[in-house]
Amino acid sequence: QQQVRQSPQSLTVWEGETAILNCSYENSAFDYFPWYQQFPGEGPALLISILSVSDKKEDGRFTIFFNKREKKLSLHIADSQPGDSATYFCAAMLSGSFNKLTFGAGTRLAVCP
Amino acid sequence: GGIITQTPKFLIGQEGQKLTLKCQQNFNHDTMYWYRQDSGKGLRLIYYSITENDLQKGDLSEGYDASREKKSSFSLTVTSAQKNEMAVFLCASSIQLGGQNEQYFGPGTRLTVL
């Protein structure tokens, strides 16, 4: 079964718009949620992360909104740029699990100029 | 800074063949990981190692062996390649077990089985 789900599978936005990527999870014990960004031909790289004690985390144009009760989170990319075109993975981790991450299937984002 | 190197970058094998993928990191990280990435399925953990000579099975360990010969290297063996298999194998490392420590990924090895 898939413990971390992402939607949509792919998303296209215009330059300057806000892209919204969604993630939900099943295990209520998960308490750390990193988002990774992957460009074609490269490995994923950490973009931004949030702990379950917070409901929002901002880093420049990137913001995570977290709803613990509904077990949902979303990544908002403000003022999207063509260089943001990549695949974004939501992941979840249980503290004390030796850094074992459970990944979603990813959202492929295309930003059109 | 540091880097994770994976070799080879591309690997073409025959059905039933035993194939070995190698990973080196110079971060001096304790923990290393092997993931398999299939199109549309995200990353799935195959094996991880919390220190030299340690091995822990992930969710997808069947059909694979791994070896942590020294702190800086972690190899993965596909014990019998499956026909028409195509996937990217990603190696990662992190500074310590526990806590919320970033995993750094290598560029991947792309496997094709004929």
mmCIF file of C-alpha atoms in Angstrom:
data_model
loop_
_atom_site.group_PDB
_atom_site.id
_atom_site.type_symbol
_atom_site.label_atom_id
_atom_site.label_comp_id
_atom_site.label_asym_id
_atom_site.label_seq_id
_atom_site.Cartn_x
_atom_site.Cartn_y
_atom_site.Cartn_z
ATOM 1 C CA GLN A 1 0.000 0.000 0.000
ATOM 2 C CA GLN A 2 1.165 3.541 -0.672
ATOM 3 C CA GLN A 3 1.781 5.381 2.575
ATOM 4 C CA VAL A 4 2.518 8.742 0.954
ATOM 5 C CA ARG A 5 0.378 9.974 -1.922
ATOM 6 C CA GLN A 6 0.970 12.964 -4.156
ATOM 7 C CA SER A 7 -1.311 14.848 -6.502
ATOM 8 C CA PRO A 8 -1.486 15.857 -9.209
ATOM 9 C CA GLN A 9 0.815 13.499 -11.086
ATOM 10 C CA SER A 10 1.753 16.379 -13.373
ATOM 11 C CA LEU A 11 1.100 20.099 -13.290
ATOM 12 C CA THR A 12 1.631 22.908 -15.778
ATOM 13 C CA VAL A 13 1.577 26.561 -14.758
ATOM 14 C CA TRP A 14 2.545 29.838 -16.393
ATOM 15 C CA GLU A 15 5.561 31.796 -15.289
ATOM 16 C CA GLY A 16 4.630 34.012 -12.340
ATOM 17 C CA GLU A 17 1.747 31.826 -11.117
ATOM 18 C CA THR A 18 1.674 29.901 -7.853
ATOM 19 C CA ALA A 19 2.064 26.147 -8.249
ATOM 20 C CA ILE A 20 0.377 24.011 -5.586
ATOM 21 C CA LEU A 21 1.553 20.437 -5.058
ATOM 22 C CA ASN A 22 -0.366 18.191 -2.694
ATOM 23 C CA CYS A 23 0.684 15.345 -0.434
ATOM 24 C CA SER A 24 -1.155 13.108 2.017
ATOM 25 C CA TYR A 25 0.001 10.312 4.277
ATOM 26 C CA GLU A 26 -1.454 7.399 6.189
ATOM 27 C CA ASN A 27 0.799 6.838 9.173
ATOM 28 C CA SER A 28 -0.118 9.392 11.850
ATOM 29 C CA ALA A 29 3.207 8.691 13.573
ATOM 30 C CA PHE A 30 5.190 10.336 10.759
ATOM 31 C CA ASP A 31 6.658 13.554 12.143
ATOM 32 C CA TYR A 32 9.117 14.895 9.584
ATOM 33 C CA PHE A 33 8.253 15.790 5.999
ATOM 34 C CA PRO A 34 10.945 16.850 3.530
ATOM 35 C CA TRP A 35 10.272 17.841 -0.062
ATOM 36 C CA TYR A 36 12.896 16.900 -2.643
ATOM 37 C CA GLN A 37 13.384 18.459 -6.072
ATOM 38 C CA GLN A 38 14.748 16.375 -8.944
ATOM 39 C CA PHE A 39 15.919 17.581 -12.352
ATOM 40 C CA PRO A 40 16.261 15.110 -15.257
ATOM 41 C CA GLY A 41 19.476 13.109 -15.072
ATOM 42 C CA GLU A 42 20.185 14.144 -11.486
ATOM 43 C CA GLY A 43 19.481 12.757 -8.044
ATOM 44 C CA PRO A 44 16.875 14.410 -5.798
ATOM 45 C CA ALA A 45 17.977 17.339 -3.637
ATOM 46 C CA LEU A 46 16.341 18.584 -0.445
ATOM 47 C CA LEU A 47 14.260 21.693 -1.123
ATOM 48 C CA ILE A 48 12.429 22.394 2.128
ATOM 49 C CA SER A 49 11.162 20.399 5.099
ATOM 50 C CA ILE A 50 8.739 20.679 8.005
ATOM 51 C CA LEU A 51 8.260 19.037 11.384
ATOM 52 C CA SER A 52 4.795 17.952 12.476
ATOM 53 C CA VAL A 53 4.797 20.465 15.347
ATOM 54 C CA SER A 54 4.574 23.293 12.782
ATOM 55 C CA ASP A 55 1.773 24.167 10.405
ATOM 56 C CA LYS A 56 3.782 26.327 8.026
ATOM 57 C CA LYS A 57 7.352 26.638 6.800
ATOM 58 C CA GLU A 58 8.624 29.271 4.392
ATOM 59 C CA ASP A 59 11.863 29.506 2.474
ATOM 60 C CA GLY A 60 11.876 32.213 -0.137
ATOM 61 C CA ARG A 61 9.291 31.365 -2.802
ATOM 62 C CA PHE A 62 8.649 27.918 -1.326
ATOM 63 C CA THR A 63 6.080 27.349 1.444
ATOM 64 C CA ILE A 64 4.846 24.160 3.069
ATOM 65 C CA PHE A 65 1.378 24.150 4.630
ATOM 66 C CA PHE A 66 0.774 21.252 7.031
ATOM 67 C CA ASN A 67 -2.519 19.948 8.431
ATOM 68 C CA LYS A 68 -1.816 17.270 11.004
ATOM 69 C CA ARG A 69 -5.479 16.490 11.703
ATOM 70 C CA GLU A 70 -6.188 15.729 8.054
ATOM 71 C CA LYS A 71 -2.728 14.203 7.431
ATOM 72 C CA LYS A 72 -2.189 16.491 4.486
ATOM 73 C CA LEU A 73 0.440 18.927 3.381
ATOM 74 C CA SER A 74 1.065 21.060 0.349
ATOM 75 C CA LEU A 75 4.019 22.787 -1.275
ATOM 76 C CA HIS A 76 3.312 26.212 -2.722
ATOM 77 C CA ILE A 77 5.779 27.653 -5.218
ATOM 78 C CA ALA A 78 5.117 31.368 -5.597
ATOM 79 C CA ASP A 79 6.103 33.346 -8.690
ATOM 80 C CA SER A 80 6.965 30.127 -10.533
ATOM 81 C CA GLN A 81 9.962 30.286 -12.853
ATOM 82 C CA PRO A 82 10.870 28.052 -15.829
ATOM 83 C CA GLY A 83 13.874 26.914 -13.796
ATOM 84 C CA ASP A 84 11.451 25.394 -11.258
ATOM 85 C CA SER A 85 10.407 22.807 -13.853
ATOM 86 C CA ALA A 86 11.304 19.527 -12.172
ATOM 87 C CA THR A 87 9.796 16.557 -10.354
ATOM 88 C CA TYR A 88 8.928 17.173 -6.701
ATOM 89 C CA PHE A 89 8.803 14.366 -4.169
ATOM 90 C CA CYS A 90 7.055 14.544 -0.825
ATOM 91 C CA ALA A 91 8.572 12.235 1.778
ATOM 92 C CA ALA A 92 7.782 11.287 5.354
ATOM 93 C CA MET A 93 9.826 9.949 8.222
ATOM 94 C CA LEU A 94 9.272 8.559 11.662
ATOM 95 C CA SER A 95 11.707 9.848 14.276
ATOM 96 C CA GLY A 96 14.097 7.167 15.418
ATOM 97 C CA SER A 97 13.727 5.168 12.210
ATOM 98 C CA PHE A 98 17.357 5.593 11.134
ATOM 99 C CA ASN A 99 16.437 8.346 8.694
ATOM 100 C CA LYS A 100 14.209 5.982 6.705
ATOM 101 C CA LEU A 101 12.176 8.080 4.327
ATOM 102 C CA THR A 102 8.952 6.984 2.640
ATOM 103 C CA PHE A 103 8.543 8.771 -0.682
ATOM 104 C CA GLY A 104 5.486 9.660 -2.703
ATOM 105 C CA ALA A 105 5.397 8.988 -6.449
ATOM 106 C CA GLY A 106 6.197 12.609 -7.295
ATOM 107 C CA THR A 107 4.604 15.534 -9.134
ATOM 108 C CA ARG A 108 6.127 16.618 -12.420
ATOM 109 C CA LEU A 109 5.938 20.404 -12.677
ATOM 110 C CA ALA A 110 6.306 22.329 -15.917
ATOM 111 C CA VAL A 111 6.488 26.134 -15.823
ATOM 112 C CA CYS A 112 5.819 27.747 -19.182
ATOM 113 C CA PRO A 113 7.381 31.124 -20.016
ATOM 114 C CA GLY B 1 30.937 20.269 0.579
ATOM 115 C CA GLY B 2 31.044 16.758 -0.681
ATOM 116 C CA ILE B 3 29.934 14.573 -3.504
ATOM 117 C CA ILE B 4 28.398 11.166 -4.147
ATOM 118 C CA THR B 5 29.780 9.284 -7.118
ATOM 119 C CA GLN B 6 27.908 6.366 -8.676
ATOM 120 C CA THR B 7 29.402 3.987 -11.215
ATOM 121 C CA PRO B 8 28.572 3.094 -13.835
ATOM 122 C CA LYS B 9 26.223 5.845 -15.026
ATOM 123 C CA PHE B 10 24.552 3.446 -17.488
ATOM 124 C CA LEU B 11 24.407 -0.330 -17.125
ATOM 125 C CA ILE B 12 23.076 -2.737 -19.724
ATOM 126 C CA GLY B 13 22.700 -6.340 -18.705
ATOM 127 C CA GLN B 14 21.304 -9.641 -19.878
ATOM 128 C CA GLU B 15 18.491 -11.571 -18.253
ATOM 129 C CA GLY B 16 19.781 -13.659 -15.348
ATOM 130 C CA GLN B 17 23.043 -11.758 -15.112
ATOM 131 C CA LYS B 18 24.534 -10.675 -11.784
ATOM 132 C CA LEU B 19 25.202 -6.918 -11.855
ATOM 133 C CA THR B 20 27.050 -4.716 -9.369
ATOM 134 C CA LEU B 21 26.560 -0.994 -8.829
ATOM 135 C CA LYS B 22 29.014 1.090 -6.826
ATOM 136 C CA CYS B 23 28.687 4.231 -4.735
ATOM 137 C CA GLN B 24 31.324 6.417 -3.104
ATOM 138 C CA GLN B 25 30.794 9.442 -0.814
ATOM 139 C CA ASN B 26 33.320 11.901 0.576
ATOM 140 C CA PHE B 27 30.999 13.593 3.087
ATOM 141 C CA ASN B 28 32.286 11.244 5.811
ATOM 142 C CA HIS B 29 28.631 10.356 6.459
ATOM 143 C CA ASP B 30 27.750 7.417 8.680
ATOM 144 C CA THR B 31 24.592 6.213 6.940
ATOM 145 C CA MET B 32 24.231 5.206 3.311
ATOM 146 C CA TYR B 33 21.198 4.093 1.307
ATOM 147 C CA TRP B 34 20.253 2.430 -1.948
ATOM 148 C CA TYR B 35 16.929 3.325 -3.595
ATOM 149 C CA ARG B 36 15.248 2.131 -6.747
ATOM 150 C CA GLN B 37 13.343 4.712 -8.804
ATOM 151 C CA ASP B 38 10.745 3.532 -11.298
ATOM 152 C CA SER B 39 8.764 5.883 -13.451
ATOM 153 C CA GLY B 40 5.579 6.906 -11.622
ATOM 154 C CA LYS B 41 6.476 5.072 -8.419
ATOM 155 C CA GLY B 42 8.790 7.360 -6.520
ATOM 156 C CA LEU B 43 11.795 6.043 -4.633
ATOM 157 C CA ARG B 44 11.776 2.731 -2.803
ATOM 158 C CA LEU B 45 14.400 1.769 -0.251
ATOM 159 C CA ILE B 46 16.374 -1.386 -1.064
ATOM 160 C CA TYR B 47 19.106 -1.471 1.591
ATOM 161 C CA TYR B 48 20.690 0.930 4.037
ATOM 162 C CA SER B 49 23.760 0.826 6.262
ATOM 163 C CA ILE B 50 24.269 2.808 9.456
ATOM 164 C CA THR B 51 28.010 2.170 9.664
ATOM 165 C CA GLU B 52 30.836 0.198 8.056
ATOM 166 C CA ASN B 53 29.991 -3.519 7.709
ATOM 167 C CA ASP B 54 26.368 -2.928 8.758
ATOM 168 C CA LEU B 55 23.437 -3.857 6.480
ATOM 169 C CA GLN B 56 19.719 -3.277 6.980
ATOM 170 C CA LYS B 57 16.980 -4.429 4.603
ATOM 171 C CA GLY B 58 14.579 -1.909 3.165
ATOM 172 C CA ASP B 59 11.175 -2.497 1.626
ATOM 173 C CA LEU B 60 12.514 -3.865 -1.661
ATOM 174 C CA SER B 61 15.510 -6.022 -0.693
ATOM 175 C CA GLU B 62 14.433 -9.258 -2.397
ATOM 176 C CA GLY B 63 16.585 -9.875 -5.456
ATOM 177 C CA TYR B 64 19.420 -7.666 -4.198
ATOM 178 C CA ASP B 65 22.540 -7.931 -2.059
ATOM 179 C CA ALA B 66 24.553 -5.068 -0.637
ATOM 180 C CA SER B 67 27.976 -4.562 0.879
ATOM 181 C CA ARG B 68 29.451 -1.717 2.977
ATOM 182 C CA GLU B 69 33.162 -2.422 2.648
ATOM 183 C CA LYS B 70 34.219 0.848 4.242
ATOM 184 C CA LYS B 71 32.601 4.015 5.506
ATOM 185 C CA SER B 72 32.905 5.806 2.179
ATOM 186 C CA SER B 73 31.581 3.074 -0.113
ATOM 187 C CA PHE B 74 28.383 1.084 -0.493
ATOM 188 C CA SER B 75 27.768 -1.380 -3.318
ATOM 189 C CA LEU B 76 24.569 -2.994 -4.544
ATOM 190 C CA THR B 77 24.280 -6.271 -6.468
ATOM 191 C CA VAL B 78 21.322 -7.267 -8.588
ATOM 192 C CA THR B 79 21.495 -11.024 -8.065
ATOM 193 C CA SER B 80 19.596 -11.993 -11.245
ATOM 194 C CA ALA B 81 18.555 -9.278 -13.658
ATOM 195 C CA GLN B 82 14.958 -9.511 -14.890
ATOM 196 C CA LYS B 83 14.209 -9.278 -18.612
ATOM 197 C CA ASN B 84 12.926 -5.858 -19.772
ATOM 198 C CA GLU B 85 13.749 -4.340 -16.410
ATOM 199 C CA MET B 86 14.431 -0.612 -16.523
ATOM 200 C CA ALA B 87 15.051 1.505 -13.441
ATOM 201 C CA VAL B 88 17.313 4.117 -11.929
ATOM 202 C CA PHE B 89 19.239 3.148 -8.806
ATOM 203 C CA LEU B 90 20.041 6.027 -6.479
ATOM 204 C CA CYS B 91 22.622 6.029 -3.714
ATOM 205 C CA ALA B 92 22.317 8.477 -0.827
ATOM 206 C CA SER B 93 24.074 9.286 2.428
ATOM 207 C CA SER B 94 23.240 11.183 5.602
ATOM 208 C CA ILE B 95 25.313 12.419 8.497
ATOM 209 C CA GLN B 96 23.894 10.248 11.287
ATOM 210 C CA LEU B 97 21.083 7.939 12.093
ATOM 211 C CA GLY B 98 18.067 9.374 13.830
ATOM 212 C CA GLY B 99 16.891 12.940 13.804
ATOM 213 C CA GLN B 100 15.975 14.850 10.702
ATOM 214 C CA ASN B 101 19.173 14.839 8.713
ATOM 215 C CA GLU B 102 19.255 15.614 5.036
ATOM 216 C CA GLN B 103 19.933 12.768 2.655
ATOM 217 C CA TYR B 104 22.311 13.658 -0.170
ATOM 218 C CA PHE B 105 21.782 11.761 -3.401
ATOM 219 C CA GLY B 106 24.080 10.699 -6.186
ATOM 220 C CA PRO B 107 23.142 11.119 -9.884
ATOM 221 C CA GLY B 108 22.014 7.512 -10.265
ATOM 222 C CA THR B 109 22.820 4.412 -12.317
ATOM 223 C CA ARG B 110 20.390 3.697 -15.120
ATOM 224 C CA LEU B 111 19.822 -0.027 -15.601
ATOM 225 C CA THR B 112 18.433 -1.632 -18.745
ATOM 226 C CA VAL B 113 18.057 -5.394 -19.033
ATOM 227 C CA LEU B 114 17.757 -6.845 -22.519
#
